[in-house]
GROMACS .gro file of C-alpha atoms in nm:
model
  234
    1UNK     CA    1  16.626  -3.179   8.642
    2UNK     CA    2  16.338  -3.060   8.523
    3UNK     CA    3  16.315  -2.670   8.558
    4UNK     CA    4  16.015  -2.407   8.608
    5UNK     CA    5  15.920  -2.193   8.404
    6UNK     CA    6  15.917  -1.779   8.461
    7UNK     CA    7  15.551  -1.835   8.555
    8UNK     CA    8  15.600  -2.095   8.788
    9UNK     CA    9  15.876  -1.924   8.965
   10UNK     CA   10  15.690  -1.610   8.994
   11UNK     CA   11  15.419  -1.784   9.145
   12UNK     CA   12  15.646  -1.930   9.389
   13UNK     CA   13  15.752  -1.663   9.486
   14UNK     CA   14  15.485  -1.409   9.520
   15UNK     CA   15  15.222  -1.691   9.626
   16UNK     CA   16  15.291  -2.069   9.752
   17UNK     CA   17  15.542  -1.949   9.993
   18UNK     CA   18  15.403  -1.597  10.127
   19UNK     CA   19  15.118  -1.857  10.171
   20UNK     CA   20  15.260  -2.173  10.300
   21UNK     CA   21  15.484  -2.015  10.493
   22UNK     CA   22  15.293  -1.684  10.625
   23UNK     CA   23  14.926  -1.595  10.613
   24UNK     CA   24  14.762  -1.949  10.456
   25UNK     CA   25  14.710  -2.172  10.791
   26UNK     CA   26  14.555  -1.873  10.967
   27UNK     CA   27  14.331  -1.762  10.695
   28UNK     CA   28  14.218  -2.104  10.678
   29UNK     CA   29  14.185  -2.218  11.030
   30UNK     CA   30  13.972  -1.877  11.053
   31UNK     CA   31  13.776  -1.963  10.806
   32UNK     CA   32  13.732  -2.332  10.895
   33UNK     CA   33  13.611  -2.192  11.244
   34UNK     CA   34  13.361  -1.945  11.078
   35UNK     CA   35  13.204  -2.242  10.898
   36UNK     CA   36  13.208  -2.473  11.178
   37UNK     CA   37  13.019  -2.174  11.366
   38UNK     CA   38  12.746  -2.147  11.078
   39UNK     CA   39  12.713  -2.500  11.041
   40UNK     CA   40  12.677  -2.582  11.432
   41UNK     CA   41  12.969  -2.916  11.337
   42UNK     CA   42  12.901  -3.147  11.622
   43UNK     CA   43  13.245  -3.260  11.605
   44UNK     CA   44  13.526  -3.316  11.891
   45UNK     CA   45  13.874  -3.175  11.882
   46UNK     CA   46  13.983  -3.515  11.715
   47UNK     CA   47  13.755  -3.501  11.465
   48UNK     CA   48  13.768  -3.122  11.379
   49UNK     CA   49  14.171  -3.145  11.399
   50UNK     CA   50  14.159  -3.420  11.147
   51UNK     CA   51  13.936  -3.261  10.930
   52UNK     CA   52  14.103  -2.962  10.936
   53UNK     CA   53  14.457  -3.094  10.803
   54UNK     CA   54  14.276  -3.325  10.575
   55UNK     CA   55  14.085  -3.021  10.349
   56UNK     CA   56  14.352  -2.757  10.404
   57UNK     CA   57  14.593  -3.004  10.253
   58UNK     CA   58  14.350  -3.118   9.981
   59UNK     CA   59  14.269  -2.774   9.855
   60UNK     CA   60  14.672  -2.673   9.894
   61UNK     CA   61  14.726  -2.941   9.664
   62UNK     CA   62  14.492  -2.870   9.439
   63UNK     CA   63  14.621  -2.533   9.432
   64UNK     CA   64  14.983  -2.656   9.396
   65UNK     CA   65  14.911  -2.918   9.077
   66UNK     CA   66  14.743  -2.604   8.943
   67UNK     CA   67  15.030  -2.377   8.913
   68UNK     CA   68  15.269  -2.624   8.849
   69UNK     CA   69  15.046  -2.843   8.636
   70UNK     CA   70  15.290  -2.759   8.309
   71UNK     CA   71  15.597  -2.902   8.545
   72UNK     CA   72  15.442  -3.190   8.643
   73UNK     CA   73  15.283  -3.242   8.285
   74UNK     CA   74  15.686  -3.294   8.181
   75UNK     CA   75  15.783  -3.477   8.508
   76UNK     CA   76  15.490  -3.742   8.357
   77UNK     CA   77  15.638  -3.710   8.008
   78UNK     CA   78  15.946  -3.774   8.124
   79UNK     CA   79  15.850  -4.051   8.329
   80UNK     CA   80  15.779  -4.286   8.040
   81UNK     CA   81  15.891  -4.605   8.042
   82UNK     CA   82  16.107  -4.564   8.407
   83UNK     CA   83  15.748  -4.569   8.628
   84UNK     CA   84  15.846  -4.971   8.671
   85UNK     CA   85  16.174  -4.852   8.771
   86UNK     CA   86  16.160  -4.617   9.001
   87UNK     CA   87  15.858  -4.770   9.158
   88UNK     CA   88  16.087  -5.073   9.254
   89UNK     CA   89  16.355  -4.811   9.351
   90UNK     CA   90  16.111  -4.606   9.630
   91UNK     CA   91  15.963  -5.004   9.749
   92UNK     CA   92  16.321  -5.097   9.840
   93UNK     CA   93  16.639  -4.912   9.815
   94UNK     CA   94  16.503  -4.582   9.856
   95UNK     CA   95  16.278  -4.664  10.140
   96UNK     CA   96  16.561  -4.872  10.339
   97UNK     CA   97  16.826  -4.554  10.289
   98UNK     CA   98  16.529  -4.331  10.419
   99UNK     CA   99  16.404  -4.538  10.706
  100UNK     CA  100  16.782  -4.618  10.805
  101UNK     CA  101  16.876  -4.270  10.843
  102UNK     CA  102  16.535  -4.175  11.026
  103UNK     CA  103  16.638  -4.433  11.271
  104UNK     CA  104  16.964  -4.258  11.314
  105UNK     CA  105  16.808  -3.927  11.367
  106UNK     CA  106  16.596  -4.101  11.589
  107UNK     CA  107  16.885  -4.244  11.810
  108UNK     CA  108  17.048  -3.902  11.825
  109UNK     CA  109  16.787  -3.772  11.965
  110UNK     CA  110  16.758  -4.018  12.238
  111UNK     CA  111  17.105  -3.981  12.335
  112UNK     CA  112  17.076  -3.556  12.368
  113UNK     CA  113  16.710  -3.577  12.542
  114UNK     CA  114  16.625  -3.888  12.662
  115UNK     CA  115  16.256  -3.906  12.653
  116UNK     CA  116  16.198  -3.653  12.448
  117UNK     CA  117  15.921  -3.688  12.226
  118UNK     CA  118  15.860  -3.505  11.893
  119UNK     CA  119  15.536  -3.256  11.945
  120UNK     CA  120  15.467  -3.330  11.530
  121UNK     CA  121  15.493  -3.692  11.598
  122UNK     CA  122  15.284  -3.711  11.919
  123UNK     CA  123  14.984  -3.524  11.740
  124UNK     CA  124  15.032  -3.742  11.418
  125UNK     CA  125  15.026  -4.021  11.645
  126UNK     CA  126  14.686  -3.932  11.889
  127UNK     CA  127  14.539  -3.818  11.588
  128UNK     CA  128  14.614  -4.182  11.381
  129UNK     CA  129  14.430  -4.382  11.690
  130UNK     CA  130  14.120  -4.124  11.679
  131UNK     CA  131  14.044  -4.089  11.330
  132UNK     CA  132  14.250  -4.317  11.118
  133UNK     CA  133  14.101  -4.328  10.821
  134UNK     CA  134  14.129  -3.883  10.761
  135UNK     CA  135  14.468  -3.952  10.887
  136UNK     CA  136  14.609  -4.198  10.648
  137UNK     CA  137  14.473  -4.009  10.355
  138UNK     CA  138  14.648  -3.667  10.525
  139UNK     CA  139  15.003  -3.873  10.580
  140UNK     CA  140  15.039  -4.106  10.320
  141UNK     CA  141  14.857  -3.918  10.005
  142UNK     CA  142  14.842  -3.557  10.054
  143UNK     CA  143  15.103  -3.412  10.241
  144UNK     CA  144  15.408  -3.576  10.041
  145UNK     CA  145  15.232  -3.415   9.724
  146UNK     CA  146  15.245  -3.113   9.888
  147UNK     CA  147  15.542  -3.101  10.089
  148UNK     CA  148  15.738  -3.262   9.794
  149UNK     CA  149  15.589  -2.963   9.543
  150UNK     CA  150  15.687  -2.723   9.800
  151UNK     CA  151  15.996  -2.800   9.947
  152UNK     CA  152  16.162  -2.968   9.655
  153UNK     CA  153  16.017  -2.810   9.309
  154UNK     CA  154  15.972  -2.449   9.483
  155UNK     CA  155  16.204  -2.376   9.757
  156UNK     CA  156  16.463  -2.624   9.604
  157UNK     CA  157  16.472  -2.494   9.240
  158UNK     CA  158  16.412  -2.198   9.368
  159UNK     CA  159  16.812  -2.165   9.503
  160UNK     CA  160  16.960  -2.399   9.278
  161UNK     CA  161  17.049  -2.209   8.973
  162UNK     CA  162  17.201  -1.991   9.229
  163UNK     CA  163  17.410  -2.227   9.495
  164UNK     CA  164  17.343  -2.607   9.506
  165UNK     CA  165  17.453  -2.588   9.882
  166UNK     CA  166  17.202  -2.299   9.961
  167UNK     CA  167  16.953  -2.505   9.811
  168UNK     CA  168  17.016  -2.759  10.035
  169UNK     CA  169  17.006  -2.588  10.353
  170UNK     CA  170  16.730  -2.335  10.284
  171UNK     CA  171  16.472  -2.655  10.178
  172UNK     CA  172  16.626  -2.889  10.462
  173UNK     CA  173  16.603  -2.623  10.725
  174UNK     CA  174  16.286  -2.512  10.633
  175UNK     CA  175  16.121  -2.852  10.603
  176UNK     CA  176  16.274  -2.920  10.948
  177UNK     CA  177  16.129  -2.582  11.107
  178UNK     CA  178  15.763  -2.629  10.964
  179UNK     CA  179  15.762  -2.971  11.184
  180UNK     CA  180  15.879  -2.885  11.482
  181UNK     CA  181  15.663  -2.482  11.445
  182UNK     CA  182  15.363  -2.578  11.676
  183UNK     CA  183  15.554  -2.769  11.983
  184UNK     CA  184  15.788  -2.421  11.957
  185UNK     CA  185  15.447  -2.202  11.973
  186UNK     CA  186  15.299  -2.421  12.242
  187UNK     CA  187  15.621  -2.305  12.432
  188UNK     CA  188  15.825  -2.632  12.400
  189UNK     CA  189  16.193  -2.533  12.304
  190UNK     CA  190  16.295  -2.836  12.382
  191UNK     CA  191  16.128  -2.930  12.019
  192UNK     CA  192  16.422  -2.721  11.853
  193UNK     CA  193  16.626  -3.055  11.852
  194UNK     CA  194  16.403  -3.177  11.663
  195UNK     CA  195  16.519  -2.937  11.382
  196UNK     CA  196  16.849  -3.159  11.287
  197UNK     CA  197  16.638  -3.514  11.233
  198UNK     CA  198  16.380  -3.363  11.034
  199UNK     CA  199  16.591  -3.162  10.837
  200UNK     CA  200  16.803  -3.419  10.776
  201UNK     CA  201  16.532  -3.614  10.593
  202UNK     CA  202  16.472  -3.305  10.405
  203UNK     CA  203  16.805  -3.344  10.243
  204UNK     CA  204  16.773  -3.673  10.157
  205UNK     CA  205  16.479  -3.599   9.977
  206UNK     CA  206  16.636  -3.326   9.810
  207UNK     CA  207  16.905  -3.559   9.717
  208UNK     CA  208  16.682  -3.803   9.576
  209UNK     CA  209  16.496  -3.569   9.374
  210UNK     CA  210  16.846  -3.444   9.250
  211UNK     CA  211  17.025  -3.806   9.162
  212UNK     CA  212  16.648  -3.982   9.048
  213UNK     CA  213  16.604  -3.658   8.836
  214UNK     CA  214  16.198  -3.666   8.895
  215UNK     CA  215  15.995  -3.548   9.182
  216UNK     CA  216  15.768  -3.901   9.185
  217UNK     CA  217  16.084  -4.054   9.330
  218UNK     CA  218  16.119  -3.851   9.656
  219UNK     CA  219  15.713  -3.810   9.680
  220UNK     CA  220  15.650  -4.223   9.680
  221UNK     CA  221  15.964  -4.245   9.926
  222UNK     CA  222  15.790  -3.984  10.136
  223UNK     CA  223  15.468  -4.141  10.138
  224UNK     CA  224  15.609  -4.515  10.194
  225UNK     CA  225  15.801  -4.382  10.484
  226UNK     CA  226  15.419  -4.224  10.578
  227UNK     CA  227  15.273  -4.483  10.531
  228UNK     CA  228  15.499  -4.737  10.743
  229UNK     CA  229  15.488  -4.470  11.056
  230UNK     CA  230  15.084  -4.454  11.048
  231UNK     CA  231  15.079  -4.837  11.033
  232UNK     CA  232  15.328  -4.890  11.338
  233UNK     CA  233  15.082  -4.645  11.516
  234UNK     CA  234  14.760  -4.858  11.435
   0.00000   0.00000   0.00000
């Protein structure tokens, strides 16, 4: 595995997740409302929901491929002659060990709250029918480039040189929490189930990027699984 640098770590540490996980959504979402003010946006909640998650993700990943541009420059390098490879890998194997567990998760769920209904999944869903087009580039492109650079080259690497198994937990858990953080705010507890499927799929990630020894495997896997939930929607 490919590790960061000093640099990298201290801006991991001191900015992507102070940011990510702290002040960045509300600085932006104030700012993004200050605009739409000036600008007089003629735009419904749809549209201005969409739009939202679309540019705050673009510009985090920007961001992101900034300060971990030398990373990623020898994740490429290293990449050489296995893109064929691991390509096939996400498109099949990968995918099928990712979408069977998700349907596990998903069955658990159903048999401790019957009805239930993820609050992340709901939006992602109402959102997909309104504005499909902002959506699929959101799901399928953006947020698995972030999420990926987040939860498995910062938080991940982060805690590995210290304890593999706190590694784990710390990215799983805190991939889980960040999708289930708005139905918990909006008042739903019920949402904290919710915790165990998604972080579950964090850890598999985790463990792909450990065993496939790149970050492009877990990021296409992400997207593909994306990708297949946007088009059931549609």
């Amino acid at each position: 595995m490919i590790r960061l640098v000093t640099k990298e770590r201290q801006w991991t540490l001191l900015f992507i997740l102070p940011f990510y996980f702290g002040y960045g959504q509300w600085l932006f979402s104030f700012l993004f409302m200050m605009l739409g003010s000036l600008f007089q946006w003629d735009l419904n909640s749809a549209n201005i929901d969409a739009l939202f998650n679309l540019v705050y993700l673009a510009l985090l990943g920007v961001v992101l491929v900034c300060i971990y541009r030398d990373y990623l420059k020898k994740s490429y390098e290293k990449m050489k002659g296995r893109w064929l490879k691991e390509i096939t890998y996400a498109c099949t194997l990968g995918s099928l060990k990712f979408y069977v567990i998700n349907i596990i998760c998903s069955m658990m769920i159903m048999l401790i709250h019957p009805g239930g209904v993820s609050a992340n999944q709901e939006a992602v869903s109402q959102l997909a029918l309104l504005e499909p087009t902002m959506m699929i580039v959101s799901t399928v492109i953006l947020a698995p480039l972030v999420e990926e650079l987040i939860f498995r080259v910062g938080l991940f690497q982060l805690f590995y040189t210290k304890s593999r198994t706190t590694a784990y937990l710390v990215s799983s858990l805190a991939f889980g929490f960040v999708h289930i953080v708005n139905g918990l705010f909006a008042g739903d507890f019920s949402q904290i189930l919710y915790l165990l499927p998604y972080g579950l799929l964090g850890a598999v990630l985790c463990r792909f990027y450990e065993k496939r020894d790149t970050i492009f495997a877990p990021m296409m896997i992400h997207a593909l699984n994306n990708l297949i939930g946007i088009l059931i929607i549609l």
